[in-house]
mmCIF file of C-alpha atoms in Angstrom:
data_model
loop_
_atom_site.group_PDB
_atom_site.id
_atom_site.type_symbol
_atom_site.label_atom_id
_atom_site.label_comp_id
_atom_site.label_asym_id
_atom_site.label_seq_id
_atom_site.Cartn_x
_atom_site.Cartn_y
_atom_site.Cartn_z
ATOM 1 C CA UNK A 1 19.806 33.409 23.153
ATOM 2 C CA UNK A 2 20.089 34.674 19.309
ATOM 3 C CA UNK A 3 16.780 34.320 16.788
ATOM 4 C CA UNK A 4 19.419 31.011 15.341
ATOM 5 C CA UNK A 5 19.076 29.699 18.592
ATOM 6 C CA UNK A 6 15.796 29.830 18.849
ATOM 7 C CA UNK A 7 14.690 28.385 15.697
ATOM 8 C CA UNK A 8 16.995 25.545 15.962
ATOM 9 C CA UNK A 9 15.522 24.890 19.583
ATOM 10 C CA UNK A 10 12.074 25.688 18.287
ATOM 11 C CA UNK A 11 13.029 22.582 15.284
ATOM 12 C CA UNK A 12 14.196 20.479 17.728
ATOM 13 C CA UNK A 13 11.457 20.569 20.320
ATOM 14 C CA UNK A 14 9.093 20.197 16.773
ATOM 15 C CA UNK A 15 11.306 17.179 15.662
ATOM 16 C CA UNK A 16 11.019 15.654 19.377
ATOM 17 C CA UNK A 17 7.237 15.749 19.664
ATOM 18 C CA UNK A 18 6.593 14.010 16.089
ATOM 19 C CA UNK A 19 8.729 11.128 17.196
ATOM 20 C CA UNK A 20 6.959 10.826 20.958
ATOM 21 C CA UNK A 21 3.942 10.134 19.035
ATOM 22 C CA UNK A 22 5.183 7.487 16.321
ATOM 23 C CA UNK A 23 6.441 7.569 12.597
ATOM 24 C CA UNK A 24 5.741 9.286 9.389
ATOM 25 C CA UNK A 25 7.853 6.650 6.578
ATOM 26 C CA UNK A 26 7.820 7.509 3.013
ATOM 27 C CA UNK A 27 6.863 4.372 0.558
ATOM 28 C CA UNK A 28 8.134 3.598 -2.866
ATOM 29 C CA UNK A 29 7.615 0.198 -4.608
ATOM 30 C CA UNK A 30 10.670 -1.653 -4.423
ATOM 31 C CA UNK A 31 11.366 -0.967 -0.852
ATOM 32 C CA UNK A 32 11.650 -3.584 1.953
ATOM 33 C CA UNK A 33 11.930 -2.286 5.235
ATOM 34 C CA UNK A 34 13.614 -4.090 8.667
ATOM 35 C CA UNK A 35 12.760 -1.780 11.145
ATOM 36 C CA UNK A 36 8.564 -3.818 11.808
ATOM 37 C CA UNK A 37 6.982 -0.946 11.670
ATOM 38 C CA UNK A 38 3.676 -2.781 13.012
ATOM 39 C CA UNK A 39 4.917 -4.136 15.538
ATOM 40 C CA UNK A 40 3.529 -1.983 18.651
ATOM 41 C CA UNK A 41 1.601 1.010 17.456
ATOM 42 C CA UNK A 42 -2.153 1.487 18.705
ATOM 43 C CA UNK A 43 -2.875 3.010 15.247
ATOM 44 C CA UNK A 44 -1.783 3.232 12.231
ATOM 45 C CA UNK A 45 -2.910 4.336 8.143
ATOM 46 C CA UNK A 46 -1.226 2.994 5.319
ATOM 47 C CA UNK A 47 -2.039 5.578 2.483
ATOM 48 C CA UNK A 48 -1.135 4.064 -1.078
ATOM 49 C CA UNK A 49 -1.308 6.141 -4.728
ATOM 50 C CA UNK A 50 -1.388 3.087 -7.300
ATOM 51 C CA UNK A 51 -1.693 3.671 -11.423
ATOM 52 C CA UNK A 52 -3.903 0.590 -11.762
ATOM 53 C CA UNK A 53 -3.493 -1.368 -14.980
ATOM 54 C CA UNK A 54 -5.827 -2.832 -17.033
ATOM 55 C CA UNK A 55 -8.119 -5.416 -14.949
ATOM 56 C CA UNK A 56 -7.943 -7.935 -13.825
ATOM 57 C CA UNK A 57 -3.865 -7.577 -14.183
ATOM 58 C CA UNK A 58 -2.062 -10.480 -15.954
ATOM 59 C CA UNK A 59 -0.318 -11.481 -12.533
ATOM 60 C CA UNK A 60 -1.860 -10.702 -8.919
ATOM 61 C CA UNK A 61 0.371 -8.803 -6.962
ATOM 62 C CA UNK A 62 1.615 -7.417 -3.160
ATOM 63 C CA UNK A 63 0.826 -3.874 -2.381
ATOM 64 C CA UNK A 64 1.994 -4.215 1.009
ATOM 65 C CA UNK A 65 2.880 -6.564 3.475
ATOM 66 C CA UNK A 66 4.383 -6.273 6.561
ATOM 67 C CA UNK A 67 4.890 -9.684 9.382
ATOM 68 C CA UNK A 68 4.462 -12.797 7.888
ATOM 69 C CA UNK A 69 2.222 -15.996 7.823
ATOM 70 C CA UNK A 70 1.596 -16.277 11.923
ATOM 71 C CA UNK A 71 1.133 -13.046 12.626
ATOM 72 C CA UNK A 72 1.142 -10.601 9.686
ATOM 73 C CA UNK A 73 -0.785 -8.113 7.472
ATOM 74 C CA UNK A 74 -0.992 -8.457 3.553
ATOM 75 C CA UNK A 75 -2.816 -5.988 1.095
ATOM 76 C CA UNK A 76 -3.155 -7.521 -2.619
ATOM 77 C CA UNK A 77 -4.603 -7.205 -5.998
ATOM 78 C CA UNK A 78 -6.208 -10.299 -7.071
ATOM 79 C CA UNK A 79 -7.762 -10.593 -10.352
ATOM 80 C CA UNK A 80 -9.814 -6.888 -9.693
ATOM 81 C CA UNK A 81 -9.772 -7.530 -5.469
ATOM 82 C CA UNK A 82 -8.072 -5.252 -3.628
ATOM 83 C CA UNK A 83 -7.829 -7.998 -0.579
ATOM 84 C CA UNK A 84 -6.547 -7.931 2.519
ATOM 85 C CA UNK A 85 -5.270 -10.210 4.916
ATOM 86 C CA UNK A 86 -4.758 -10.214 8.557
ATOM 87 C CA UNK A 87 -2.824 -13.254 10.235
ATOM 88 C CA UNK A 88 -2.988 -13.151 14.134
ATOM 89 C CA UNK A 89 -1.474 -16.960 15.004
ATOM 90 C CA UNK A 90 -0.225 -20.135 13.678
ATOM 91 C CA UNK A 91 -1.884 -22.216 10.968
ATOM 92 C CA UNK A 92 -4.285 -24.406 12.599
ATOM 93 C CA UNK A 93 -5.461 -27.015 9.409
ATOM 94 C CA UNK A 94 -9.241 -27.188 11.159
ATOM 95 C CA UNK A 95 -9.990 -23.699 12.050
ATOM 96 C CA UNK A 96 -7.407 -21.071 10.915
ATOM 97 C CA UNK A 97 -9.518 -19.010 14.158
ATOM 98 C CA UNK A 98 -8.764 -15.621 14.559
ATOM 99 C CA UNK A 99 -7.715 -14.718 10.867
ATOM 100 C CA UNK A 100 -9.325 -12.304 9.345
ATOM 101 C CA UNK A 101 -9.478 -11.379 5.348
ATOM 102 C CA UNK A 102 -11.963 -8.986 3.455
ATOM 103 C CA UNK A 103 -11.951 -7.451 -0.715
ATOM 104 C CA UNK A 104 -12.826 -4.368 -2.213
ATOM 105 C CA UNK A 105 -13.691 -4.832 -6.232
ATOM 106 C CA UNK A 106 -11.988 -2.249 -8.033
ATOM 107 C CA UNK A 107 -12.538 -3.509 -11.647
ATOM 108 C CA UNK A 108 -14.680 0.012 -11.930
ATOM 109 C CA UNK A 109 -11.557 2.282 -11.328
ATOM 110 C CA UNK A 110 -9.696 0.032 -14.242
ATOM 111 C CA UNK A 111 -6.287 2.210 -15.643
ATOM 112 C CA UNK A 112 -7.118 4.856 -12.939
ATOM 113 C CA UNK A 113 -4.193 6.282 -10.412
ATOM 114 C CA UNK A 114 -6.608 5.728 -7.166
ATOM 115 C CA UNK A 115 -5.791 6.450 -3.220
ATOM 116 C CA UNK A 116 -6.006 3.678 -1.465
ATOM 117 C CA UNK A 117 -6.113 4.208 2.675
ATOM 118 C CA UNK A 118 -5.983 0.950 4.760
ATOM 119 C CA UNK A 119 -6.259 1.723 8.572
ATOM 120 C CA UNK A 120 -5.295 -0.564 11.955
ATOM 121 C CA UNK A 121 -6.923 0.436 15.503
ATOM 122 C CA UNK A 122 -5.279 -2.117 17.882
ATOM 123 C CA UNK A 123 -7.394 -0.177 20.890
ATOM 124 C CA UNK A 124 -10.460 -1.451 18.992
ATOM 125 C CA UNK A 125 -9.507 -4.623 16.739
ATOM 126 C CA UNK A 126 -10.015 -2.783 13.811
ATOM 127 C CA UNK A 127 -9.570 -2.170 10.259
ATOM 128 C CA UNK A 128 -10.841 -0.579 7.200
ATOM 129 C CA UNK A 129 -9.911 -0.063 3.754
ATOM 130 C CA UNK A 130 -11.108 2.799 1.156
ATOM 131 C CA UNK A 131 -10.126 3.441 -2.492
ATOM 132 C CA UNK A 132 -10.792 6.594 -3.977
ATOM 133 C CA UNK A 133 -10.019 7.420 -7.153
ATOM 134 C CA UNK A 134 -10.883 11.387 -7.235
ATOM 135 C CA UNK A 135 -15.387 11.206 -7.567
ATOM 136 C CA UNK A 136 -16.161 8.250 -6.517
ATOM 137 C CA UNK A 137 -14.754 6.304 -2.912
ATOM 138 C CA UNK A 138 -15.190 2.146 -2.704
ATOM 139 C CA UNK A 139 -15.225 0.740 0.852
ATOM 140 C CA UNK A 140 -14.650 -1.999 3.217
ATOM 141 C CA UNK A 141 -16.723 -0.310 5.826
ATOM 142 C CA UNK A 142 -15.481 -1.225 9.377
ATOM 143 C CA UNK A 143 -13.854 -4.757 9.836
ATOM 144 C CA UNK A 144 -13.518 -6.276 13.495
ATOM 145 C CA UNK A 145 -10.725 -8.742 14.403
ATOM 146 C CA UNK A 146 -10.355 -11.076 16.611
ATOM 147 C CA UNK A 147 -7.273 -9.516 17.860
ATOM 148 C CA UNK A 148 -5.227 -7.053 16.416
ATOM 149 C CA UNK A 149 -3.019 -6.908 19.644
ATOM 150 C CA UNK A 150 0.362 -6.786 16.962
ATOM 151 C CA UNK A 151 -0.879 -5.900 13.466
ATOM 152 C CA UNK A 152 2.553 -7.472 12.331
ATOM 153 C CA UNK A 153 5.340 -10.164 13.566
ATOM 154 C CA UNK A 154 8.835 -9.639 13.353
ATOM 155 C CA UNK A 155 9.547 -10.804 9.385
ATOM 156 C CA UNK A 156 10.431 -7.466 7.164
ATOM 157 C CA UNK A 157 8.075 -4.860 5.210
ATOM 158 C CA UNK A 158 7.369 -5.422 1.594
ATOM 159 C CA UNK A 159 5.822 -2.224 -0.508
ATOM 160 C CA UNK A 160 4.889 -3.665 -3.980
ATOM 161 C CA UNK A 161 5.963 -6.260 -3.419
ATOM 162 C CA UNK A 162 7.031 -9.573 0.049
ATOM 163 C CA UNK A 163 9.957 -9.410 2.242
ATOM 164 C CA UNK A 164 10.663 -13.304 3.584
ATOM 165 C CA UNK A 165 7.065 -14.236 4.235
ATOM 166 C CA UNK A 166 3.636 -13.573 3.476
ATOM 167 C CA UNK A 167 0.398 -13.355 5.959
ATOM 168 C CA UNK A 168 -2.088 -15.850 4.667
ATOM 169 C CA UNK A 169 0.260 -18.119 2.900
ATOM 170 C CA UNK A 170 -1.035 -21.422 4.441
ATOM 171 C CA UNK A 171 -4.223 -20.393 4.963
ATOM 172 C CA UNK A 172 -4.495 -20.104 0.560
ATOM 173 C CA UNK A 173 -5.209 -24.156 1.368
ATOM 174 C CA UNK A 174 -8.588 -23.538 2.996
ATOM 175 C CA UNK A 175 -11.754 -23.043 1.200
ATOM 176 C CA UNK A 176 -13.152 -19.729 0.883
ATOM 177 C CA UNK A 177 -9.735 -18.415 2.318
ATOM 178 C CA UNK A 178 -7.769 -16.121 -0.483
ATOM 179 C CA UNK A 179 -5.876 -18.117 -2.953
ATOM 180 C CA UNK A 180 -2.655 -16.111 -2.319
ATOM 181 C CA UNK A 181 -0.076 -19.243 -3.195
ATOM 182 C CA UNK A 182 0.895 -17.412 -6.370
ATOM 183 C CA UNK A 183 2.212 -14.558 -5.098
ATOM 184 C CA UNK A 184 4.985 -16.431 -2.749
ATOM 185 C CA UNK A 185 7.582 -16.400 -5.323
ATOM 186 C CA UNK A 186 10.627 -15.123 -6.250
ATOM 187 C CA UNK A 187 9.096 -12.633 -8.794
ATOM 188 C CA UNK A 188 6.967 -10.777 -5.868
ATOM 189 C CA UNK A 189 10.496 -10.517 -3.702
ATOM 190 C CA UNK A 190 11.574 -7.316 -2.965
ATOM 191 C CA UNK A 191 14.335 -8.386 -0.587
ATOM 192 C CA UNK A 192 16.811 -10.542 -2.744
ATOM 193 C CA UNK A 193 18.999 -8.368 -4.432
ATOM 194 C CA UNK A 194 18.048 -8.488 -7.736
ATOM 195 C CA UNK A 195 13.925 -7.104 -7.799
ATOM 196 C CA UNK A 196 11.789 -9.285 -8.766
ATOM 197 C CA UNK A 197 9.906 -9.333 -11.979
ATOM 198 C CA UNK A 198 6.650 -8.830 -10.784
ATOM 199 C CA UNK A 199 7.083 -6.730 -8.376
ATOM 200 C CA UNK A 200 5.334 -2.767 -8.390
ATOM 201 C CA UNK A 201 8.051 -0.627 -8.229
ATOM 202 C CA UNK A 202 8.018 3.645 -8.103
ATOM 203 C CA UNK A 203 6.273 4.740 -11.002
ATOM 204 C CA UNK A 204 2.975 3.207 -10.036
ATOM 205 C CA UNK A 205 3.189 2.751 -6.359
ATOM 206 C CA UNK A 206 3.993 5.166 -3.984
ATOM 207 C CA UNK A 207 2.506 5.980 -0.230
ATOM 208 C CA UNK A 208 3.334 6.945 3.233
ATOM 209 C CA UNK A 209 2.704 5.063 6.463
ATOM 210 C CA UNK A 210 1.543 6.531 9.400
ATOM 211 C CA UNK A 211 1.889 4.691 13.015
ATOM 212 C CA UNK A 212 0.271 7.076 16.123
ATOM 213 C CA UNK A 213 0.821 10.080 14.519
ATOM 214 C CA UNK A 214 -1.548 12.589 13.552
ATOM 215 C CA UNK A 215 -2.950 11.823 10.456
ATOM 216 C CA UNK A 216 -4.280 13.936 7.272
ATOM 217 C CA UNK A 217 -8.143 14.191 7.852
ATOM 218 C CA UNK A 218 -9.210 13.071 4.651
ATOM 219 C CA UNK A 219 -7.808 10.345 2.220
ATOM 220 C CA UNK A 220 -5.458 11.978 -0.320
ATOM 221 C CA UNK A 221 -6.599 13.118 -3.730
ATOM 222 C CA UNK A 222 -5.264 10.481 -6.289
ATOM 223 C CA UNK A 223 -3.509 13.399 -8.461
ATOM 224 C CA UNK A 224 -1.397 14.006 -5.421
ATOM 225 C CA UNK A 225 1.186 11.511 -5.718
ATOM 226 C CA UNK A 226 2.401 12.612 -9.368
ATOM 227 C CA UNK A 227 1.819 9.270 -10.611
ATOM 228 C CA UNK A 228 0.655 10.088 -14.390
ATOM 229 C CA UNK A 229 -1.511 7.181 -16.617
ATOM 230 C CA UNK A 230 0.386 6.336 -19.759
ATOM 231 C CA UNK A 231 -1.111 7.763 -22.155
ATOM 232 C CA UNK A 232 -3.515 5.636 -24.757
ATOM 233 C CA UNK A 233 -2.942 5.131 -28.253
ATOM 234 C CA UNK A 234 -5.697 7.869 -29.559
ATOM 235 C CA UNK A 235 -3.711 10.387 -27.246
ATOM 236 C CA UNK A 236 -0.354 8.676 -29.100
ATOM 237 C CA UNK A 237 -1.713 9.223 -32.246
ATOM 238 C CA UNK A 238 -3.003 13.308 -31.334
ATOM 239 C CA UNK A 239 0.449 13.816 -29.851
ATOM 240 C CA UNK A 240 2.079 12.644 -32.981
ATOM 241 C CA UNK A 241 -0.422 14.423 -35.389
ATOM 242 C CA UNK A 242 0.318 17.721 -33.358
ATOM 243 C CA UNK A 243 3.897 17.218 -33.060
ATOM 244 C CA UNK A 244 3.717 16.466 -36.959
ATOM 245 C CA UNK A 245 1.766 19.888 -37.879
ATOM 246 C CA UNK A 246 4.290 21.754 -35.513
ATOM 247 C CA UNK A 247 7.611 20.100 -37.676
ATOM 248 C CA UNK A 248 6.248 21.021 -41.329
ATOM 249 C CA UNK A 249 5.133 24.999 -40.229
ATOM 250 C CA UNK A 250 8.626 25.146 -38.954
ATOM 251 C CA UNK A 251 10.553 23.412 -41.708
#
C-alpha cells in the first residue's frame, strides 16, 4: 500500500468515526433544515454568533427552532430576553405539564456580536444557555425538564428564523407562559420561498450545531464568527474626515 493509500484510508477511517458519534452542521440565518436534527441524540450544543441590534429590537425574533408546538425547542429574542422554549407534549388548556421555558436578559450586551451556547442532555433532562460576549458571560445556570426524551418532533429546523411550526405557540395563551404569538407569521418563515422580512439572515447570525459529538471545551470567542458591528456614526464621520485628508494631500 502507497503513502496515497494510506492517507486516503487514514481520511476515511477519520471521516467514519465523526459520523459514529453524531453531526457537526454549519448554521447560517436563512436556512431551514429537513433532516430533525433533534430528533434522537443524547446530547447536543447549539453554538450561535449574533450582532445584536439595538435593544429591545423593533420586532422579536427566532434564533432557532427546531420541532414544533407538541414537541419542539425554540430559542428567541423578546424585547431584551434571550428565551427559550421547550415543548415535550400536546397543549393541555389547564396545565400545559411538562413544558418548560426560561430567559436570559441581554439588554447589557446591546449592539454587541455575543456567543450564545444553548446545550440539551437527554441522559439527564437538561439544558442550559450562556451568552458571552468576549469579558463578561450571562447564564441560565442548569435547567431540569420534565422530559427531554426527544428535544425535537418531526416539523423542520428554522435558524433565524421558523420552519412550519413553532414550540410554545399555544402555550403564548397561558399566563406567565412567553407571549410568542407574534413571531408565528409569515415574516419569521424561513421555509416559503421567498424569506421572510423579519427573519435574521447571514450577516448577523451564524453558528454550528453539535449532536453527540465531541464538542469545543469552551464557548467560542464572539470575534470568531467574523460577524463585524456596523460601524456608528462618530466612526462614519472619522472615516470620512480621514478619507477626506487622504483625497486633498493626493490631489
Amino acid at each position: 500500500m502507497n503513502l496515497s493509500e494510506n492517507i486516503r484510508l487514514i481520511l476515511a477511517s477519520t471521516l467514519l468515526a465523526l459520523c459514529s458519534q453524531g453531526s457537526i452542521i454549519p448554521l447560517t440565518g436563512g436556512d431551514f433544515i429537513t433532516t430533525d436534527p433533534l430528533v434522537g441524540p443524547n446530547n447536543w450544543t447549539l453554538d450561535l454568533g449574533y450582532r445584536v441590534p439595538t435593544l429591545p429590537d423593533s420586532v422579536d425574533r427566532v434564533l432557532f427552532e427546531s420541532g414544533g408546538d407538541g414537541t419542539g425547542i425554540s430559542l428567541t429574542l423578546i424585547g431584551s430576553n434571550l428565551t427559550v422554549y421547550q415543548d415535550t407534549g400536546d397543549f393541555n388548556v389547564s396545565t400545559p405539564a411538562g413544558d418548560t421555558f426560561f430567559s436570559v436578559d441581554i439588554a447589557s450586551f446591546a449592539s454587541q456580536t455575543l456567543s450564545i451556547r444553548l446545550v440539551g442532555d437527554t441522559t439527564l433532562d437538561t439544558l442550559q444557555l450562556d451568552v458571552y460576549n468576549g469579558t463578561t458571560t450571562l447564564s441560565s445556570g442548569v435547567v431540569t425538564t420534565t422530559d427531554l426524551a426527544n428535544s425535537a418532533g418531526a416539523n423542520d429546523t428554522g435558524v433565524g428564523g421558523l420552519a412550519a411550526d413553532l414550540a410554545g405557540l399555544d402555550e403564548s395563551v397561558e399566563a406567565g407562559f412567553p407571549a410568542i404569538s407574534s413571531l408565528f407569521n409569515n415574516a419569521h418563515r424561513v421555509d416559503l420561498g421567498t424569506m421572510g422580512a423579519d427573519v435574521l439572515l447571514g450577516d448577523v447570525l451564524i453558528g454550528i450545531l453539535y449532536t453527540d459529538t465531541n464538542l469545543p471545551p469552551s464557548i467560542p470567542e464572539p470575534g470568531d464568527w467574523g460577524l463585524i458591528p456596523e460601524p456608528s456614526s462618530g466612526g462614519l464621520f472619522a472615516l470620512g474626515a480621514l478619507l477626506l485628508g487622504w483625497w486633498r494631500r493626493t490631489a
